[in-house]
Tab-separated table of C-alpha atoms in Angstrom:
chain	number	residue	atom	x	y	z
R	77	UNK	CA	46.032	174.278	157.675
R	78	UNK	CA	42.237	175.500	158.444
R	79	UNK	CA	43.130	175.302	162.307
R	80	UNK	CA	43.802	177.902	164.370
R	81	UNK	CA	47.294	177.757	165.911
R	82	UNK	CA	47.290	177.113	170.011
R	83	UNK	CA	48.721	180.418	170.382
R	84	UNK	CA	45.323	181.831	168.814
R	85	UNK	CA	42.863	180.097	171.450
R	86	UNK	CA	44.650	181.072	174.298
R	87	UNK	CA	44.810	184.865	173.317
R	88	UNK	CA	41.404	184.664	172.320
R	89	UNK	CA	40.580	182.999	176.492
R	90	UNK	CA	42.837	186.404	177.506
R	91	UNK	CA	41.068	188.711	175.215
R	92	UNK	CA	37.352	186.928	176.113
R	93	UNK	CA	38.152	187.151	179.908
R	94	UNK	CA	39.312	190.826	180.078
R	95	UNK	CA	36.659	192.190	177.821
R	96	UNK	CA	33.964	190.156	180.358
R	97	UNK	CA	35.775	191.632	183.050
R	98	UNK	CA	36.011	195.183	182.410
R	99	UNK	CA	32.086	195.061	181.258
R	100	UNK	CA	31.858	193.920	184.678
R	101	UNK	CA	33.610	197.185	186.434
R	102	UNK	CA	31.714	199.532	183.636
R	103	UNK	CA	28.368	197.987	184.170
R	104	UNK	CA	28.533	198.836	187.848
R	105	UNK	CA	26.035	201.384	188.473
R	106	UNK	CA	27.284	204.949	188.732
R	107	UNK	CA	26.308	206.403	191.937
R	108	UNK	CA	26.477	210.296	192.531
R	109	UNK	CA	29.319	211.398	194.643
R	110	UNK	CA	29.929	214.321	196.138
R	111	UNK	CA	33.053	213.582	197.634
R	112	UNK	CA	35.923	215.022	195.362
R	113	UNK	CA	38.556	211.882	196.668
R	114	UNK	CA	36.268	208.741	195.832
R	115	UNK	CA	35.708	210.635	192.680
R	116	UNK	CA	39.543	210.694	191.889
R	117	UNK	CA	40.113	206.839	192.387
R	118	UNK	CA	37.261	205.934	190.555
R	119	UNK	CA	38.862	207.992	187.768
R	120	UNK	CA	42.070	206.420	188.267
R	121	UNK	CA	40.661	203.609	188.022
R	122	UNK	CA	39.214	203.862	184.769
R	123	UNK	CA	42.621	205.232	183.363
R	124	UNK	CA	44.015	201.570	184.539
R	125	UNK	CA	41.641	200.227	182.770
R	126	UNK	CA	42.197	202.464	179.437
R	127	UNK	CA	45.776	201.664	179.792
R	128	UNK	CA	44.814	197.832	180.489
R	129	UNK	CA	42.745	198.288	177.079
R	130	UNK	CA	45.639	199.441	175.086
R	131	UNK	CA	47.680	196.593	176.043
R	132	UNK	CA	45.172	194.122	175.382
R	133	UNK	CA	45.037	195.692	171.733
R	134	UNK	CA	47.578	193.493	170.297
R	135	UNK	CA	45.992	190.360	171.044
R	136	UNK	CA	42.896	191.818	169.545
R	137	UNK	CA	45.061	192.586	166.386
R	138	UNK	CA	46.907	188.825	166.581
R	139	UNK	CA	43.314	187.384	166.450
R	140	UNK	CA	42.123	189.562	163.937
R	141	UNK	CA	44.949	188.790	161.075
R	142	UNK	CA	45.291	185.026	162.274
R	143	UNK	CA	41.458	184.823	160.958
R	144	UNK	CA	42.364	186.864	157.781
R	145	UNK	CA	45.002	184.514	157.206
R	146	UNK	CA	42.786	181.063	158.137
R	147	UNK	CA	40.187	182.792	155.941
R	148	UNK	CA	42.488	182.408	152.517
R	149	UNK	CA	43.587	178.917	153.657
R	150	UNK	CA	40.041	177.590	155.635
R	151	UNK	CA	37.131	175.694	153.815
R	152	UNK	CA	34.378	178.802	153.501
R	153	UNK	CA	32.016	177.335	156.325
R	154	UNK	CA	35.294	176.796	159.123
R	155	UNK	CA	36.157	180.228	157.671
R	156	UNK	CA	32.658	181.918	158.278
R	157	UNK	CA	32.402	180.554	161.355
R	158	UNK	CA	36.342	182.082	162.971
R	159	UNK	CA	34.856	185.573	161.079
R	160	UNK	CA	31.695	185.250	163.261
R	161	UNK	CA	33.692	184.706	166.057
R	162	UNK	CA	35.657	187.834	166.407
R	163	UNK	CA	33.196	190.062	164.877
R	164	UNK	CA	31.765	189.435	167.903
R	165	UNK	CA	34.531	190.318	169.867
R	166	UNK	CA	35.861	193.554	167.809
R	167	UNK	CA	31.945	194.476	168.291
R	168	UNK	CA	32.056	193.963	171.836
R	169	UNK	CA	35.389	195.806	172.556
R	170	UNK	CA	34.473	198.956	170.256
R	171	UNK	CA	31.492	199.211	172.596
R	172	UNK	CA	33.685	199.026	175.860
R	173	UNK	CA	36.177	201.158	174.468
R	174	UNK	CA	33.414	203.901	173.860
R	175	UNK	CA	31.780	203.223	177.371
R	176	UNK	CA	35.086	203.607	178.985
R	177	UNK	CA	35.550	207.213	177.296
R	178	UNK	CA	32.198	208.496	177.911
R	179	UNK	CA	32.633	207.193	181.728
R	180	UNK	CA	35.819	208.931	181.965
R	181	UNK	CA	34.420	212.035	180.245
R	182	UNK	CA	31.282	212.527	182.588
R	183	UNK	CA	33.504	212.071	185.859
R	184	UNK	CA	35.934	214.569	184.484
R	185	UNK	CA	33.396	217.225	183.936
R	186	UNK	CA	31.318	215.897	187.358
R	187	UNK	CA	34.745	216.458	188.836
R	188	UNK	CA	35.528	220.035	187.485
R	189	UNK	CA	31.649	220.652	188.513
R	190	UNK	CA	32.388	220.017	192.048
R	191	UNK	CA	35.357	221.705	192.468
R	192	UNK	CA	33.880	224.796	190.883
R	193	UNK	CA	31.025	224.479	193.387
R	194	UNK	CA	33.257	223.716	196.711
């Protein structure tokens, strides 16, 4: 009853992979670019990745009531320890999620920049 159904590891592997993944593309270093196109696909490319985020959200939300429900049924040490375990995570994806808006925000205005200076 304190275990985790298979279901739960195996969206918590998907959830785990994507979040390392998309820190990955985030964390690469933004270089200034004065060409308009490059500027458009890497934009594009972090609205993929906002959309990729959304649909990722309900295997965030799985995990997060399946260790609400192991935490009424759990032995208070198994249950600490799944609580740990996706603070971490919800911690980790608020921060990507916020990264992901700021990046988009900066290459919007960058973007409206250049075109009002071409």
């Amino acid at each position: 009853d304190s275990l985790p159904p298979a279901h739960y590891k195996e969206t918590m592997n998907t959830v785990l992979l994507w979040i390392q993944q998309s820190e990955t593309k985030l964390s690469m270093p933004q270089v200034a670019v004065a060409e308009y196109e490059i500027m458009e696909q890497r934009l594009r490319e972090l609205k993929a990745l906002q959309s990729s985020l959304q649909e990722q959200q309900k295997g965030l939300n799985y995990l997060s009531t399946t260790v609400e429900d192991l935490s009424r049924k759990a032995p208070a040490e198994v249950s600490q320890r799944y609580r740990s375990e996706i603070e971490v995570i919800l911690g980790r994806w608020k921060k990507l999620s916020a990264q992901l808006v700021e990046h988009c925000q900066k290459l919007e205005e960058r973007m409206t920049k250049l075109q009002r200076f071409q």
